[in-house]
Coordinates of C-alpha atoms in Angstrom, one line a residue:
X288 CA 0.0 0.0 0.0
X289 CA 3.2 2.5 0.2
X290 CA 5.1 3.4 -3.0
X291 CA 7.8 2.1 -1.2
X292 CA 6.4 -1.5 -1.1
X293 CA 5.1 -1.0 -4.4
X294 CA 8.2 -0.4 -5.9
X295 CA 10.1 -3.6 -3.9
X296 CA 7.2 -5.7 -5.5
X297 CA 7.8 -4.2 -8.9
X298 CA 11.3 -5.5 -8.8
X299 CA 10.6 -8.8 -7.6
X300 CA 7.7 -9.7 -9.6
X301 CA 8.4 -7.8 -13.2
X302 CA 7.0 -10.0 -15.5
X303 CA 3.9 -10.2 -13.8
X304 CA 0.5 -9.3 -14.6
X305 CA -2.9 -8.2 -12.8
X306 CA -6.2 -9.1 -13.4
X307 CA -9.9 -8.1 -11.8
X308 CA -11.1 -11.6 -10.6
X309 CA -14.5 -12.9 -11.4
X310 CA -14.3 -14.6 -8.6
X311 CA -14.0 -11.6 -6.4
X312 CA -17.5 -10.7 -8.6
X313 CA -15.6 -9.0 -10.9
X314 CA -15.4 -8.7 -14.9
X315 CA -12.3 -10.4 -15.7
X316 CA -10.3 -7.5 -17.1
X317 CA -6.9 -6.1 -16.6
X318 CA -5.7 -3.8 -14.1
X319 CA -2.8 -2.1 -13.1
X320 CA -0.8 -0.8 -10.7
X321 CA -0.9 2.6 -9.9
X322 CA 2.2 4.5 -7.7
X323 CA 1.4 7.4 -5.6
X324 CA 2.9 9.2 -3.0
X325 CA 0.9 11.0 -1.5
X326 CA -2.2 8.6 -1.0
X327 CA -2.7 4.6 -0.8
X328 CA -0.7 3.1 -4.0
X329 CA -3.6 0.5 -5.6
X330 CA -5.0 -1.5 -8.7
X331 CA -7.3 0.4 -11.1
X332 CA -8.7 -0.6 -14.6
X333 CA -8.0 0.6 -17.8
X334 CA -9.8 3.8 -18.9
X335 CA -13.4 2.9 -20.4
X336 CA -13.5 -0.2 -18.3
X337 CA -17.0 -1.2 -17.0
X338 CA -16.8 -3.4 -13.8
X339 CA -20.0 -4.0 -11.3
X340 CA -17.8 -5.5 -8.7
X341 CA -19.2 -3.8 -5.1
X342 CA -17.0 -5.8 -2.4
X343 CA -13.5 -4.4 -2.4
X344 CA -12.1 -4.6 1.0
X345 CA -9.5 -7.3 2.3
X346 CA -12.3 -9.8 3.4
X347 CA -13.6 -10.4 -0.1
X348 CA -11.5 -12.7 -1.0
X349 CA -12.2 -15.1 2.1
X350 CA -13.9 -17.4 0.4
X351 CA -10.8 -18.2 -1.3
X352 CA -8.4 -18.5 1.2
X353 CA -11.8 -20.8 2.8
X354 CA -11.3 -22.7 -0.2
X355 CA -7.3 -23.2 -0.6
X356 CA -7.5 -23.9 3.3
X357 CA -9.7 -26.7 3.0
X358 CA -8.1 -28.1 0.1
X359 CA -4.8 -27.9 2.0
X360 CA -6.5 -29.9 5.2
X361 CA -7.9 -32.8 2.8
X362 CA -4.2 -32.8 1.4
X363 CA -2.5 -33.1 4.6
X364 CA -5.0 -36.0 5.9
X365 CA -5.2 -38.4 3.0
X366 CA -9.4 -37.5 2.8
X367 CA -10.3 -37.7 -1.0
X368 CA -13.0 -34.7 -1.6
X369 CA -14.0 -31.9 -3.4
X370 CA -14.5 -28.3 -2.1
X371 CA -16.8 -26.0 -4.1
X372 CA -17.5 -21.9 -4.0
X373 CA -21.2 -21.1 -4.2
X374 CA -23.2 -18.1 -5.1
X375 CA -26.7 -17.7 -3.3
X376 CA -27.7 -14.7 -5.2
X377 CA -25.2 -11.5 -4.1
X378 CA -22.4 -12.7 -6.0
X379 CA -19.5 -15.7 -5.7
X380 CA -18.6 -16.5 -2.2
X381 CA -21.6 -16.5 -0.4
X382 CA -20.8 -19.9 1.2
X383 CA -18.0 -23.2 0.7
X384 CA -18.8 -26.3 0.4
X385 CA -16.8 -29.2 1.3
X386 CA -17.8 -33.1 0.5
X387 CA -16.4 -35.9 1.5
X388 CA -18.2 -39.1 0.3
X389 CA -15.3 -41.6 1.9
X390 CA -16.1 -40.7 5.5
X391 CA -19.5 -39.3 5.3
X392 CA -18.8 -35.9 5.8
X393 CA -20.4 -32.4 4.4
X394 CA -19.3 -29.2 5.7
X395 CA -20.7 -26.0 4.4
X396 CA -18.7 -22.5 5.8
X397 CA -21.5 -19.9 5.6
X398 CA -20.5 -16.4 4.7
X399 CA -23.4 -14.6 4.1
X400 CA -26.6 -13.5 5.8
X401 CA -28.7 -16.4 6.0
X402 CA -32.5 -17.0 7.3
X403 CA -34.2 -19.7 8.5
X404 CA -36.3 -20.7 5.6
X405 CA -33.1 -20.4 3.5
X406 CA -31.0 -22.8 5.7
X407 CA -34.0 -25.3 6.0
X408 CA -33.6 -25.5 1.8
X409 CA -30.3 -25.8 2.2
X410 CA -30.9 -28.9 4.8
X411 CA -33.2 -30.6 3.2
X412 CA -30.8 -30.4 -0.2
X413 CA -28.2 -31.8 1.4
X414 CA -30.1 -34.4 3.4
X415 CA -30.8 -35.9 -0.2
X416 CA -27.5 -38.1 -0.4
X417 CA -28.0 -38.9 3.4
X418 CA -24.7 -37.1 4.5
X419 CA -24.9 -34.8 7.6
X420 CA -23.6 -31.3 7.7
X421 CA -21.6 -29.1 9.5
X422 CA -22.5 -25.9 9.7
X423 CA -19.9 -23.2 10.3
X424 CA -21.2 -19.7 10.2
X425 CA -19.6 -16.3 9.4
X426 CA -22.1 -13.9 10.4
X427 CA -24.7 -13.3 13.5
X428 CA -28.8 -13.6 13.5
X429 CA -31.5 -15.1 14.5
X430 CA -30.6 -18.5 12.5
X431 CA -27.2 -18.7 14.9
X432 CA -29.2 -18.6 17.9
X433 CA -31.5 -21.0 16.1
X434 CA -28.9 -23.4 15.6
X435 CA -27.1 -23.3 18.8
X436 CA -30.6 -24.2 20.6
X437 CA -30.8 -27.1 18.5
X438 CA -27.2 -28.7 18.7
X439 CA -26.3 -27.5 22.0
X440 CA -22.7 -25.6 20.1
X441 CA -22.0 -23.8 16.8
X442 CA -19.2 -23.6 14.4
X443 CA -18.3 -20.2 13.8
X444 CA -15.4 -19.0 11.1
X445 CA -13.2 -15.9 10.6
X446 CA -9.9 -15.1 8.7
X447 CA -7.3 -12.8 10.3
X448 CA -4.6 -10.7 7.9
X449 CA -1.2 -12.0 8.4
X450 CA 0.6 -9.5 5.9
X451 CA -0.4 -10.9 2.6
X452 CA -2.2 -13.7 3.8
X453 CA -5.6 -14.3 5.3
X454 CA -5.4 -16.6 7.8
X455 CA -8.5 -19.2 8.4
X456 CA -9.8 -19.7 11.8
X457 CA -12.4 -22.0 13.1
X458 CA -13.9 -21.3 16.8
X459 CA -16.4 -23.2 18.8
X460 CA -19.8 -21.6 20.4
X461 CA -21.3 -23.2 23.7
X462 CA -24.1 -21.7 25.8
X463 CA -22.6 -19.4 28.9
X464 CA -19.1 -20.1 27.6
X465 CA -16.5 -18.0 25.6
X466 CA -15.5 -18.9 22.1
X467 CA -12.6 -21.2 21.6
X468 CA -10.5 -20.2 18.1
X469 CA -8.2 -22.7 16.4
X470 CA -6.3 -22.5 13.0
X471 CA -8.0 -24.6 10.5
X472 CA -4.5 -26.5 10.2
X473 CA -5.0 -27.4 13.8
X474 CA -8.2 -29.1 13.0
X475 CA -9.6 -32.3 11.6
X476 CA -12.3 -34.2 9.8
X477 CA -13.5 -37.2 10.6
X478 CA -17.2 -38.8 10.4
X479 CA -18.5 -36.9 13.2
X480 CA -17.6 -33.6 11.8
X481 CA -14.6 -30.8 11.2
X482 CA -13.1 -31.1 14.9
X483 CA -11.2 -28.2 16.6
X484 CA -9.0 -29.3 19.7
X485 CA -11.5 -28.4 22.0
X486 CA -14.2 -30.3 20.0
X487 CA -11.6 -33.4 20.1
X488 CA -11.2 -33.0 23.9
X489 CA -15.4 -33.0 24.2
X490 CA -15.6 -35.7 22.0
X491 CA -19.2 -34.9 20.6
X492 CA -21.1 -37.1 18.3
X493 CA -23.0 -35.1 15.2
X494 CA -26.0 -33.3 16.6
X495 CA -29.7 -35.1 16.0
X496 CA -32.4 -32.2 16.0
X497 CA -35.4 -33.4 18.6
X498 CA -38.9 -33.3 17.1
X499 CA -40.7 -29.4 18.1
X500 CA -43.1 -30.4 21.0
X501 CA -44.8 -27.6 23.1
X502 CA -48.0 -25.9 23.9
X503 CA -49.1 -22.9 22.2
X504 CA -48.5 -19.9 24.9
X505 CA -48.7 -16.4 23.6
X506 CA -48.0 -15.1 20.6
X507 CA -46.6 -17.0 17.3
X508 CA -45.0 -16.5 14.2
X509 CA -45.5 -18.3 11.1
X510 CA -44.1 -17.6 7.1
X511 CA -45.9 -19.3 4.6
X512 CA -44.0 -22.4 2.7
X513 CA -43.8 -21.5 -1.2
X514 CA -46.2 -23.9 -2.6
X515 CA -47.0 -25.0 0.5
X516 CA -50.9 -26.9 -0.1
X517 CA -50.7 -29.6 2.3
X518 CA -54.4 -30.7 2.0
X519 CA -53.6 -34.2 0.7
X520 CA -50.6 -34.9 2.7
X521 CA -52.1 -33.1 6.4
X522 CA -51.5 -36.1 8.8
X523 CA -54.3 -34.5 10.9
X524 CA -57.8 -34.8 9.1
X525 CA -59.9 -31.4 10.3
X526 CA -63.5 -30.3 9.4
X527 CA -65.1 -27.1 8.9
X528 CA -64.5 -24.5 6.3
X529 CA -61.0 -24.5 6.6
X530 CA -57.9 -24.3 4.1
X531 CA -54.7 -26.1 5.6
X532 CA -50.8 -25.1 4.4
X533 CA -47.0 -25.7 5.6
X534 CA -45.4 -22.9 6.6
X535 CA -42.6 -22.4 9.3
X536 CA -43.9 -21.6 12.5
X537 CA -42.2 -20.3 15.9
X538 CA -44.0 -19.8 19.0
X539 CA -42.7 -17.5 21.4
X540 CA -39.5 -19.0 23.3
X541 CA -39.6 -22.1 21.3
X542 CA -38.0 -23.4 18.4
X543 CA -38.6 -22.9 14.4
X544 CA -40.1 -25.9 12.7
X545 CA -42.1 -26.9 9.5
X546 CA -45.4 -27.5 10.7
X547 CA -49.0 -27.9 8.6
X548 CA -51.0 -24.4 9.6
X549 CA -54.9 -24.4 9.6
X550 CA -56.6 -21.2 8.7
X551 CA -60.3 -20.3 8.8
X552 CA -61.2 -20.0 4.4
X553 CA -62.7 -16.6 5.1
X554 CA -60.0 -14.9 6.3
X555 CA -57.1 -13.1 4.2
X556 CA -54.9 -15.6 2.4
X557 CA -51.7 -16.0 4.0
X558 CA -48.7 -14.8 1.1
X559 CA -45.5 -17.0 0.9
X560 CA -42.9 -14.7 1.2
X561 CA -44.3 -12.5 4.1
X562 CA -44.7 -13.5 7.7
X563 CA -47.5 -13.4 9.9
X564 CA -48.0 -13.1 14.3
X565 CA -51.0 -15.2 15.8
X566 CA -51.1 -13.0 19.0
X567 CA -53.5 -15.7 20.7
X568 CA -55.6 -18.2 20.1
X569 CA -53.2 -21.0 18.0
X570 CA -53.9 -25.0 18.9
X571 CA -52.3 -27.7 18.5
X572 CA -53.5 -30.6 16.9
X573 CA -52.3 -34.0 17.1
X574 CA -52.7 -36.9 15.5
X575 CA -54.0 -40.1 17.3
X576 CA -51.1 -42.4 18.4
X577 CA -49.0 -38.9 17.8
X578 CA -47.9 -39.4 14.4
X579 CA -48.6 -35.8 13.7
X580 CA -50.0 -32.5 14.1
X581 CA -51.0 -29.5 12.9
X582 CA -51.1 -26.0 14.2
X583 CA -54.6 -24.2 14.1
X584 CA -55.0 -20.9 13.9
X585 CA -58.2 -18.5 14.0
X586 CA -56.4 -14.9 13.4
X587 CA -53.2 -14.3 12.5
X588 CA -51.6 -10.0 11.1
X589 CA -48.8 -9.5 8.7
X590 CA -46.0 -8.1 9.7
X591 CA -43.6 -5.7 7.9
X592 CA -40.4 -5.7 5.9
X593 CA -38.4 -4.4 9.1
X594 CA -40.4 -6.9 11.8
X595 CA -40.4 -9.9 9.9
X596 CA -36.5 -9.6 8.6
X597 CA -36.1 -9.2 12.7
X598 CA -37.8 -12.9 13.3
X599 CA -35.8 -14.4 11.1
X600 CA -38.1 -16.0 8.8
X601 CA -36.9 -13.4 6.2
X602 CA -34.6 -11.5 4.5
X603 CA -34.7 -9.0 2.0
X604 CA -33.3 -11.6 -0.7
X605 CA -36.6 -13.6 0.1
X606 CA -39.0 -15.3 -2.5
X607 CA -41.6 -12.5 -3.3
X608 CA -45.0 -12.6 -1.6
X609 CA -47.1 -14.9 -3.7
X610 CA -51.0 -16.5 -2.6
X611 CA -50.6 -20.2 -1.4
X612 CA -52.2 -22.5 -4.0
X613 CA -54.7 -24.0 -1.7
X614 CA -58.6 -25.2 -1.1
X615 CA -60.6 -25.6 1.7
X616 CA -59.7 -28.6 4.2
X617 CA -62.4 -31.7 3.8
X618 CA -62.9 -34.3 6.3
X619 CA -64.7 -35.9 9.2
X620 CA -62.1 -34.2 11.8
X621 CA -62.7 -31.3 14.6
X622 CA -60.8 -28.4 14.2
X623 CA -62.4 -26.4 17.3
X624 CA -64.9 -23.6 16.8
X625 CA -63.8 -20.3 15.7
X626 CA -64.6 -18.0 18.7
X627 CA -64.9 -15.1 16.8
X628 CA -64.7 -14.0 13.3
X629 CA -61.3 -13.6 12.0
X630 CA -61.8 -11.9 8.5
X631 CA -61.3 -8.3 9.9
X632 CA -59.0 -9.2 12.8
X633 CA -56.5 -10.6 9.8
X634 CA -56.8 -7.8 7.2
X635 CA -54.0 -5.6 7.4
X636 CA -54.7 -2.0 7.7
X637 CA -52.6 0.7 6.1
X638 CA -50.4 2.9 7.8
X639 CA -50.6 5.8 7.9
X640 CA -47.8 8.6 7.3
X641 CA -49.4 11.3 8.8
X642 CA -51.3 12.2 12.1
X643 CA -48.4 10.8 14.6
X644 CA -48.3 11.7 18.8
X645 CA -45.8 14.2 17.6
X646 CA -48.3 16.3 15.8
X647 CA -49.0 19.4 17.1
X648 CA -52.5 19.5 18.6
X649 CA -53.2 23.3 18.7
X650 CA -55.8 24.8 16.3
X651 CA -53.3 25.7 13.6
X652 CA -53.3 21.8 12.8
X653 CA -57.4 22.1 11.7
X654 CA -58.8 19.6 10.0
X655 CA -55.3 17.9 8.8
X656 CA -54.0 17.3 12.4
X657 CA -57.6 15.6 13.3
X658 CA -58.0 13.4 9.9
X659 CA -54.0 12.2 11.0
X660 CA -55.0 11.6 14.7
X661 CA -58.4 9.7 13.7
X662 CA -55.8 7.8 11.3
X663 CA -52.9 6.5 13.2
X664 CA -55.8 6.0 16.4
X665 CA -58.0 3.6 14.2
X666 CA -54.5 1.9 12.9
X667 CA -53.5 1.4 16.9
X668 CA -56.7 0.5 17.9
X669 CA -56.9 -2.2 15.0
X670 CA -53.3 -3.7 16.0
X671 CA -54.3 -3.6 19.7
X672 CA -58.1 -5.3 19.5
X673 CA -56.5 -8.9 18.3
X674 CA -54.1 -8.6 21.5
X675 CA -56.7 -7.5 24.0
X676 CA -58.0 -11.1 25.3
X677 CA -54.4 -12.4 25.6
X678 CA -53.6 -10.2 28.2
X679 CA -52.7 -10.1 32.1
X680 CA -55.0 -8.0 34.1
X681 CA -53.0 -4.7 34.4
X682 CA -52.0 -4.5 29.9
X683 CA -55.6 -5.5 29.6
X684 CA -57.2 -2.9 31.8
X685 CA -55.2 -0.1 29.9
X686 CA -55.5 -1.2 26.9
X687 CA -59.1 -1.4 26.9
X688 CA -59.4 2.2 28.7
X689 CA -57.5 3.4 25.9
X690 CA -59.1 1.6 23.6
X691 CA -62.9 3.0 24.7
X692 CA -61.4 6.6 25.2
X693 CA -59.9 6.8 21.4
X694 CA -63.0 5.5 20.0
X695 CA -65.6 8.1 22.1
X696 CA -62.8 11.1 20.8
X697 CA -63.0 9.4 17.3
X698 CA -67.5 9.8 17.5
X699 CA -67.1 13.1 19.2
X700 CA -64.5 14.1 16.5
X701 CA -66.3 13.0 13.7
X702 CA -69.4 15.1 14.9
X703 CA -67.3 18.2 15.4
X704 CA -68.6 18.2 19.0
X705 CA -66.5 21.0 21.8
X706 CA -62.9 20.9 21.6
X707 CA -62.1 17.2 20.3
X708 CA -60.4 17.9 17.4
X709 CA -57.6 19.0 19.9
X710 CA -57.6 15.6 22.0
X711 CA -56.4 13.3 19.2
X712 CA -52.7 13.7 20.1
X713 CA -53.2 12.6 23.4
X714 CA -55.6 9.7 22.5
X715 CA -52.7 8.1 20.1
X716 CA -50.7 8.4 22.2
X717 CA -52.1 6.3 25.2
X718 CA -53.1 3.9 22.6
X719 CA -49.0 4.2 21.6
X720 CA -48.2 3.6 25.0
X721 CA -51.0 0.7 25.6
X722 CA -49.1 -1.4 22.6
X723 CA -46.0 -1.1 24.2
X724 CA -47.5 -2.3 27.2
X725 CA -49.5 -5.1 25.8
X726 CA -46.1 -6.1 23.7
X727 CA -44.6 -6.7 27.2
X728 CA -47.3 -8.3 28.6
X729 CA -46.7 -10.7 25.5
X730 CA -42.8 -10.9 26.2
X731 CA -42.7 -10.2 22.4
X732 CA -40.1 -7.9 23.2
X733 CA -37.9 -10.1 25.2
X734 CA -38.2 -12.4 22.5
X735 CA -36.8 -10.0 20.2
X736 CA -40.0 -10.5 18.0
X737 CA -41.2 -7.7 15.8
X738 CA -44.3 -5.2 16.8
X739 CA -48.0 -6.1 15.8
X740 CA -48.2 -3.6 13.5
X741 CA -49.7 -4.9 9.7
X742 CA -48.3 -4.4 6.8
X743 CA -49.3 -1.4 4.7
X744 CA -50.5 -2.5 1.4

C-alpha cells in the first residue's frame, strides 16, 4: 500500500500481470498498478472499463483463502473430496462447500446472511444423499441462535490478515461459555464432523435435532412455505371451512419448525414470502397415536419488511409474496370452533404517514392534524383489538381504557362536538403507550419478536 512496497514488489515480480477476478464478482479485465505518493498506492482498470464489482475490502477474497485452506486440510489427511464456491444470489462467495463421500462428511462455511427458511432449503438439499452437515457460520442472526438451541454448540469462522495472507480460523460456540478459536490446520475431519482441539477434547457425536413439541402460549410467528398446499398430505384430518398449508412456524421462546397451519377459508390468504404473528388463540393438533400434528390458527396479522426480517423468517433476498395454492380442508375431523370471526382481525390496515403523537395539537393543525389523529388511532386501535384477550389483568385494563377513550374522541371528532379535534394527540398516544404495554405483557419484546403492526398495502 506504500510506493515504497510498491516499488520492492515491482522488482521482484516484473514479468507479472494483474487481473480483476470474477471470482472476487468481478469482470475479468486487466488492471494495473498505480504508484502514488501522496495517497494509498492501488489496482485500477483501464480507462473505459465497466466493472459491477461492489466488495473491495480485504475480506472479499475469504472465500478463497476458505477454499485453498480446506483443500490444504484434505491434502495433509489423505481424505479424498471436493471443495466447491457457491453463489446464493449476491455474488460468488456467499458460502464453501466441502464433500467428503469416503467418511460421510459435508461441511458447508457460511458467509453470508442467511434466514431460516433459506437454511431449512439448504438442509433438506443436502439431506438428499443422506450425508450430515456441518455448519460453520460467518455472520450473527437469529438463524445462529437457532442453531445453537438445536445442537447445543456452533461452528463459527473468521480469517485474520497476516501480511499478505488471510489466515482461516475456526472457533467453537457453547451456551454461557467463551468462544474457543483454532487455526483450521489445527483441525480435523472425521465422520463426526470438522473437529477443533477443544471439540476433540469434548468428543461430541454429530447433533440429532429433537422433534418441536410444546404448547401454544402467547403469541406466534408463522411464514408461509412456497407452494405449500398440504391438503392431501395433512397427517391430521380437520373439518369445517378451513384451508390447511405448511409454513414455518415459531412460537414465542420455542424453536422454528415446519409444521402444517390451519386457517379459517374466510379470512385473508396467507402470502408465501411474508410472515404473519397469531397474537393468541393457535392450537395444536395431534394426531391419534402422535404421528402428527397441525397448528390451528383462528387470526393471524402480517407483519412488515423491518419486523419480519427481525424474526428471522426473512430477508430481503426472500421469495416474493405470492398466494398459497390452496382449497378448503375436507374431512370428518374437529378443528375447534372459531370464537370469533377472523376476516377483519386478519386484514391488514394501512399505515398511515401522517397524524403521529408528535403532531401538534393546537388549532393551527385544523382539519389535517384531526384526519391524522383519527388515522394513526384507528390503525392502533386495530393492531391492539387482536391482542386484548391475551392479556394479564393490568395490559388488559389499559388497553381497553385506551381503547374506549380513542373510540368516544373518534365519535365526538367526527361530529365536530366541543374541543375534540384537539384531543387526538393525546388519545394516540395512550393507545401508543397501551401497545407497548400489551407487547410486554406478551414478552414479544424479550423475545426479540417484531411489533404487531400490519403491513401497509
Amino acid at each position: 500500500m506504500d510506493h515504497h512496497e510498491l516499488d520492492h514488489w515491482r522488482k521482484l515480480h516484473p514479468d507479472y500481470t494483474y487481473w480483476c477476478g470474477i471470482q472476487l464478482g468481478g469482470c475479468g479485465g486487466e488492471l494495473s498498478d498505480r504508484r502514488y505518493t501522496d495517497k494509498v498506492c492501488h489496482f485500477a482498470h483501464h480507462p473505459n472499463a465497466v466493472c459491477h464489482r461492489t466488495a473491495n475490502g480485504e475480506s472479499s477474497a475469504d472465500h478463497l483463502f476458505i477454499k485453498r485452506g480446506v483443500e490444504r486440510l484434505l491434502e495433509r489427511q489423505g481424505v479424498p473430496g471436493k471443495v466447491s464456491i457457491r453463489d446464493l444470489g449476491a455474488g460468488p462467495g456467499g458460502a464453501v462447500d466441502l464433500l467428503a463421500p469416503g467418511i460421510r462428511l459435508r461441511v458447508r462455511f457460511q458467509l453470508g446472511a442467511l434466514d431460516f427458511p433459506a437454511w431449512r432449503r439448504a438442509a433438506d438439499e443436502f439431506d438428499e444423499d443422506a450425508v450430515g452437515v456441518d455448519w460453520i457460520l460467518a455472520q450473527d442472526g437469529p438463524v445462529t441462535q437457532e442453531l445453537l438451541d438445536r445442537q447445543g454448540f456452533l461452528l463459527r469462522v473468521r480469517l485474520v490478515t497476516h501480511g499478505g495472507e488471510r489466515r482461516v480460523h475456526i472457533g467453537v460456540q457453547e451456551h454461557g461459555h467463551p468462544l474457543h478459536w483454532a487455526p483450521l490446520e489445527e483441525c480435523t475431519l472425521s465422520p463426526t464432523g470438522l473437529l477443533t482441539p477443544h471439540l476433540e477434547r469434548a468428543r461430541p457425536s454429530r447433533p440429532h435435532h429433537e422433534p418441536a413439541g410444546f404448547p401454544v402460549q402467547g403469541a406466534l410467528l408463522f411464514a408461509p412455505v412456497p407452494g405449500g398446499e398440504a391438503t392431501a398430505s395433512a397427517p391430521v384430518v380437520v373439518g369445517g371451512d378451513r384451508r390447511l398449508l405448511a409454513a414455518y412456524v415459531k412460537p414465542v421462546g420455542s424453536a422454528v419448525t415446519r409444521a402444517f397451519l390451519s386457517v379459517p377459508a374466510d379470512t385473508e390468504i396467507p402470502l408465501a414470502g411474508q410472515v404473519y404473528l397469531v397474537p393468541d388463540g393457535a392450537r395444536v393438533l395431534v394426531a391419534e397415536g402422535g404421528t402428527g400434528w397441525i397448528v390451528a390458527a383462528e387470526r393471524y396479522i402480517r407483519l412488515n419488511a423491518d419486523e419480519a426480517q427481525r424474526t428471522g423468517l426473512w430477508s430481503p433476498s426472500a421469495v416474493p409474496a405470492v398466494a398459497c395454492e390452496r382449497s378448503p380442508a375436507g374431512g370428518t375431523g374437529q378443528a375447534g370452533a372459531v370464537a370469533e370471526s377472523s376476516a377483519d382481525a386478519s386484514r391488514p390496515t394501512s399505515t398511515s404517514t401522517a397524524g403521529t403523537a408528535a403532531d401538534d395539537d393546537g388549532p393551527s393543525g385544523g382539519a389535517n392534524h384531526r384526519s391524522g389523529h383519527s388515522k394513526r388511532a384507528r390503525d392502533l386501535i386495530s393492531q391492539l383489538r387482536p391482542l386484548e384477550g391475551a392479556l394479564g389483568e393490568a395490559a388488559g385494563k389499559q388497553v381497553t381504557r385506551a381503547i374506549n377513550g380513542a373510540e368516544l374522541w373518534l365519535a365526538a371528532a367526527a361530529n365536530d362536538r366541543g374541543g375534540a379535534a384537539n384531543e387526538g394527540g393525546r388519545h394516540v398516544r395512550q393507545l401508543e403507550l397501551a401497545l407497548r404495554a400489551a407487547k410486554r405483557d406478551l414478552r414479544l419484546e424479550h423475545e426479540a419478536l417484531p411489533s404487531v403492526r400490519p403491513l401497509s398495502p
